[in-house]
Coordinates of C-alpha atoms in Angstrom, one line a residue:
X21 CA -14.5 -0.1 18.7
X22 CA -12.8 1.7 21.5
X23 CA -11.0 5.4 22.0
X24 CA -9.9 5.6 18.2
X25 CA -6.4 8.1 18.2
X26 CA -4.9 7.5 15.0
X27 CA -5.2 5.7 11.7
X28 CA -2.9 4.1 10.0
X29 CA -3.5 3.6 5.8
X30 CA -1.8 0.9 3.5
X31 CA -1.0 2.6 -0.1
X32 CA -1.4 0.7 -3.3
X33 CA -5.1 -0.8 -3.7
X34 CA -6.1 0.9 -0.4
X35 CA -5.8 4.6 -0.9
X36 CA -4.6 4.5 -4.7
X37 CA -5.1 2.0 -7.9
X38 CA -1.7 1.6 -9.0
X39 CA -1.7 -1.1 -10.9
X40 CA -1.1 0.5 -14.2
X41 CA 1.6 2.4 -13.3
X42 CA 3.3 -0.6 -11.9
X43 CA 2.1 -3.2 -15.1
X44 CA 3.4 -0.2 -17.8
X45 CA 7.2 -0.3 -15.5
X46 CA 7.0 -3.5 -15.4
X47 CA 6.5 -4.3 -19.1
X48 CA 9.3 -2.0 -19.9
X49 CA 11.4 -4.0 -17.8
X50 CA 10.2 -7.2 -19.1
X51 CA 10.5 -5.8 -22.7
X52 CA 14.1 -4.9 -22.2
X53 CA 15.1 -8.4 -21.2
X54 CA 13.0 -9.5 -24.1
X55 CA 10.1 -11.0 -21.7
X56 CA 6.4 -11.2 -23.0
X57 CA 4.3 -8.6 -21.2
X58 CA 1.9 -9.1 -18.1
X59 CA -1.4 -7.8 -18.5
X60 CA -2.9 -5.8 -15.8
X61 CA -4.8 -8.7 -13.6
X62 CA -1.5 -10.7 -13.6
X63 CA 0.2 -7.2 -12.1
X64 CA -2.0 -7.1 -9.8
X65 CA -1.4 -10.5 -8.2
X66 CA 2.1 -9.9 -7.9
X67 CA 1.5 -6.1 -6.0
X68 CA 1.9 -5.8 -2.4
X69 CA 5.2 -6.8 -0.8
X70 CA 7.5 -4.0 -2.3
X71 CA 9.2 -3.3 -5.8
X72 CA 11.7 -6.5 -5.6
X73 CA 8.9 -8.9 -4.8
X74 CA 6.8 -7.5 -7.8
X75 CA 10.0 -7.6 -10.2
X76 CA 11.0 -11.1 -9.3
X77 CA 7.3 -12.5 -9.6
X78 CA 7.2 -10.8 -12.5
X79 CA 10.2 -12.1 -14.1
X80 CA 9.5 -15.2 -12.9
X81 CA 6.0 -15.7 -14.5
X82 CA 7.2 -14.7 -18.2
X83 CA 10.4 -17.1 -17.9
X84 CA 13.1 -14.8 -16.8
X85 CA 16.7 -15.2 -15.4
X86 CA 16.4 -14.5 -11.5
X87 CA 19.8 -15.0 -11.2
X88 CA 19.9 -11.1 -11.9
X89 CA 17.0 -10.1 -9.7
X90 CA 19.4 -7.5 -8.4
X91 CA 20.3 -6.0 -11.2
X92 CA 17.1 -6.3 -12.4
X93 CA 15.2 -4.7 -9.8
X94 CA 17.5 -1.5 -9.5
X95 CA 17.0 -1.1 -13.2
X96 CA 13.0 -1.3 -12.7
X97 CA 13.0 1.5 -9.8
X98 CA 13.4 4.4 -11.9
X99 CA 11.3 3.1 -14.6
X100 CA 8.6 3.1 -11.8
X101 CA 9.8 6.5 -10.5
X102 CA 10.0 8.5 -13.7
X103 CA 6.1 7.6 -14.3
X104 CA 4.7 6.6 -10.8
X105 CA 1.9 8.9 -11.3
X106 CA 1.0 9.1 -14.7
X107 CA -2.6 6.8 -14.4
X108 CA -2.8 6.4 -10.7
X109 CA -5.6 7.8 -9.1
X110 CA -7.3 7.8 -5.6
X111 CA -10.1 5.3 -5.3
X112 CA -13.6 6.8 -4.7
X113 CA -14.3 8.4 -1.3
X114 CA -10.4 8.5 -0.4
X115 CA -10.3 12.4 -0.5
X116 CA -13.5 13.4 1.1
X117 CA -12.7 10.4 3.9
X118 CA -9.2 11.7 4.6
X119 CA -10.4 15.3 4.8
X120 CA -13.1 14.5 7.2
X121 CA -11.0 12.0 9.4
X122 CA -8.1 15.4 9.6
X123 CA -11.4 17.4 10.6
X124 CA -11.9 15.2 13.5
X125 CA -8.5 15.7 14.7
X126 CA -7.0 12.0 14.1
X127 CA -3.6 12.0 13.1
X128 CA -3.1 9.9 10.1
X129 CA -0.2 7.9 8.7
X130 CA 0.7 5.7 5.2
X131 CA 2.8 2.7 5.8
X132 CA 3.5 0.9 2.7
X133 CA 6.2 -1.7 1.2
X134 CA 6.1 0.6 -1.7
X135 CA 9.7 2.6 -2.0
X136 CA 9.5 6.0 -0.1
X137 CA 10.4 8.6 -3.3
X138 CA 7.5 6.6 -5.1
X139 CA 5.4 6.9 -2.3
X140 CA 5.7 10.7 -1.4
X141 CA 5.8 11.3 -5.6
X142 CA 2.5 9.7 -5.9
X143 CA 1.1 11.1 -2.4
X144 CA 2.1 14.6 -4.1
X145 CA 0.7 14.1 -7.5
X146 CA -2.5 13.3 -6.0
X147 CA -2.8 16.2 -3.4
X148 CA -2.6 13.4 -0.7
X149 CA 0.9 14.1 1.1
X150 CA -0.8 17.0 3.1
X151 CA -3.2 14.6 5.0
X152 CA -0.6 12.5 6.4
X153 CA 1.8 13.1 9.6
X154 CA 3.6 9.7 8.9
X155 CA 4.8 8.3 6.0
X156 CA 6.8 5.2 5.9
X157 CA 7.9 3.3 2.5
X158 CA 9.2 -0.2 1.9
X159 CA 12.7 1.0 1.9
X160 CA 12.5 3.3 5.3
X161 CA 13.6 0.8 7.9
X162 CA 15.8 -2.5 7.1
X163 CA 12.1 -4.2 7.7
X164 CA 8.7 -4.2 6.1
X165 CA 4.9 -5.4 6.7
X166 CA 4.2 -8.1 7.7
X167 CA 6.8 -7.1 10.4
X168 CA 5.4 -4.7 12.7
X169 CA 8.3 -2.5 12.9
X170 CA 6.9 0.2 10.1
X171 CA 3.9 0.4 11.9
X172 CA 5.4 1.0 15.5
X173 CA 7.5 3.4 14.1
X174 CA 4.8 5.0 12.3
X175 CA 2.5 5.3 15.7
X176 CA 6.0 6.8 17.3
X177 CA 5.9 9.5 15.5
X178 CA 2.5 9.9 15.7
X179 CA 2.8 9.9 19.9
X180 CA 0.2 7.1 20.1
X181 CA -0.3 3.7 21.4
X182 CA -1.0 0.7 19.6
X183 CA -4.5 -0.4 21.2
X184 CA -5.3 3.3 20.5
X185 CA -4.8 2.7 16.2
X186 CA -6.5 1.0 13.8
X187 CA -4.2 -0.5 10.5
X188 CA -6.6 -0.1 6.7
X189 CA -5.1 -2.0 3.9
X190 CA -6.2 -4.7 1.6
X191 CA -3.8 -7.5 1.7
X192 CA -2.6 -10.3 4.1
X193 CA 0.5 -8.6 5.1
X194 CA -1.4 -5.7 6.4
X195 CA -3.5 -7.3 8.8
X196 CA -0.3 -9.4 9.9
X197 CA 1.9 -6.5 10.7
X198 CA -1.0 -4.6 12.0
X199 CA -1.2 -8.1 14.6
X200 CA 2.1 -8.3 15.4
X201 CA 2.4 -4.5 16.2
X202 CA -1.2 -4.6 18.6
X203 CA -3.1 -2.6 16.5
X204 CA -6.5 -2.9 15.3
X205 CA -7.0 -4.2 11.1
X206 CA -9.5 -3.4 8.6
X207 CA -9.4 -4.7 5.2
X208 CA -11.2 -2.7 2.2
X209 CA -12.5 -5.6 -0.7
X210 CA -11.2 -3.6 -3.8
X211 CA -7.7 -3.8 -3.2
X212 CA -4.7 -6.1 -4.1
X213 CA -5.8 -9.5 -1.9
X214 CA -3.5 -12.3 -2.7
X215 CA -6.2 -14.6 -0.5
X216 CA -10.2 -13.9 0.1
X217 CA -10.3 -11.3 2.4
X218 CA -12.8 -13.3 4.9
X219 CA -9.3 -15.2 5.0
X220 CA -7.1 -12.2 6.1
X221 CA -8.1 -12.4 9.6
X222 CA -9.2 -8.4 9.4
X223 CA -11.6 -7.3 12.4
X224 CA -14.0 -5.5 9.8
X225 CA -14.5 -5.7 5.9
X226 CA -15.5 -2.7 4.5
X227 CA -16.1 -1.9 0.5
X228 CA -15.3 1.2 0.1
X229 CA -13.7 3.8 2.1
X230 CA -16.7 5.8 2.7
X231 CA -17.6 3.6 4.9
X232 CA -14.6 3.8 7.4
X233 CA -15.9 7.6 8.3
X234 CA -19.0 6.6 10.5
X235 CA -17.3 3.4 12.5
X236 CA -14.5 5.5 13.4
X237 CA -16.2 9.3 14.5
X238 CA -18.1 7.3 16.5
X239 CA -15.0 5.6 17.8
X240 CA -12.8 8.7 17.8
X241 CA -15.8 10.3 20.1
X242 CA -15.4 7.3 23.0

């Protein structure tokens, strides 16, 4: 890799698990309209491209009436929002990694299709928010990944150059946005993939975040 200046992270199944957070919101929702509930792999194939895409695959999948989608999804949001951090937790190595990238000087950032209040709620809850210079939620700009426009705004805040950033997520829109904006992808394998991730088109793979720390002091030193 290149000069490395800034790094760029995808939330849910990236930095945190929040899958059953989302799955326990979810079923309340579900159980409201009378819906069966979605177990916690179903929740997880439907994660990734915001809270009205998860609420409308949801309610789609147990046989629900998506003429309401609207209604439905601004009842699900402060379901989510009252609980958003009641089981989710950072995956191994996230804390130590994010402590030792800010010790290098590399401004980071979250961009994520998740809501912004849920975002900064869980970023909080999990002593996260303090590592980040950037954060930008599903709901920030009128657009969201796979558009590249949460990312460039993202890296103008951050004073830095696409071909000088590198985009981490786990799912196809991350590595699309991150395309679209000029920026560099890795993909981690534990996330949220709705396709194998030798499919997403990523430049690396790595398995757990751990791993990022050496590929990119090495880059950062260029």
């Amino acid at each position: 890799m290149s000069s490395l200046k800034a790094i760029i992270f995808d939330l849910d199944g990236t930095l945190v698990d929040s899958a059953r957070d989302l799955r326990d919101a979810v079923n309340v929702l579900l159980a409201e309209e009378g819906l069966r509930q979605i177990d916690l792999d179903e929740v997880k194939s439907m994660i990734g491209d915001g809270a009205a895409k998860l609420v409308e695959r949801a309610v789609s999948a147990t046989g629900g009436d998506l003429s309401r989608l609207l209604e439905l999804v601004a009842r699900f949001l402060p379901i989510y929002e009252a609980n958003a951090a009641r089981h989710t937790e950072a995956y191994p190595g996230v804390v130590e990694t994010l402590s030792s990238l800010r010790g290098l000087g590399l401004p980071l950032a979250v961009v994520t299709n998740k809501p912004y209040t849920a975002t900064i709620d869980i970023l909080e809850a999990l002593g996260l928010r303090a590592y980040f210079d950037a954060v930008v939620g599903g709901d920030t700009l009128p657009e969201r990944k796979p558009h590249p426009a949460p990312i460039l705004a993202a890296l103008k805040h951050l004073g830095v150059a696409p071909e000088a950033a590198l985009m981490v997520g786990d799912n196809y829109h991350d590595v699309r946005a991150a395309r679209a904006a000029g920026v560099r992808a890795f993909a981690v394998t534990y996330g949220y993939s709705h396709k194998p991730h030798a499919e997403l088109g990523a430049d690396r793979l790595i398995n757990t975040m751990s791993e990022l720390l050496p590929i990119v002091a090495n880059a950062a030193a260029v």
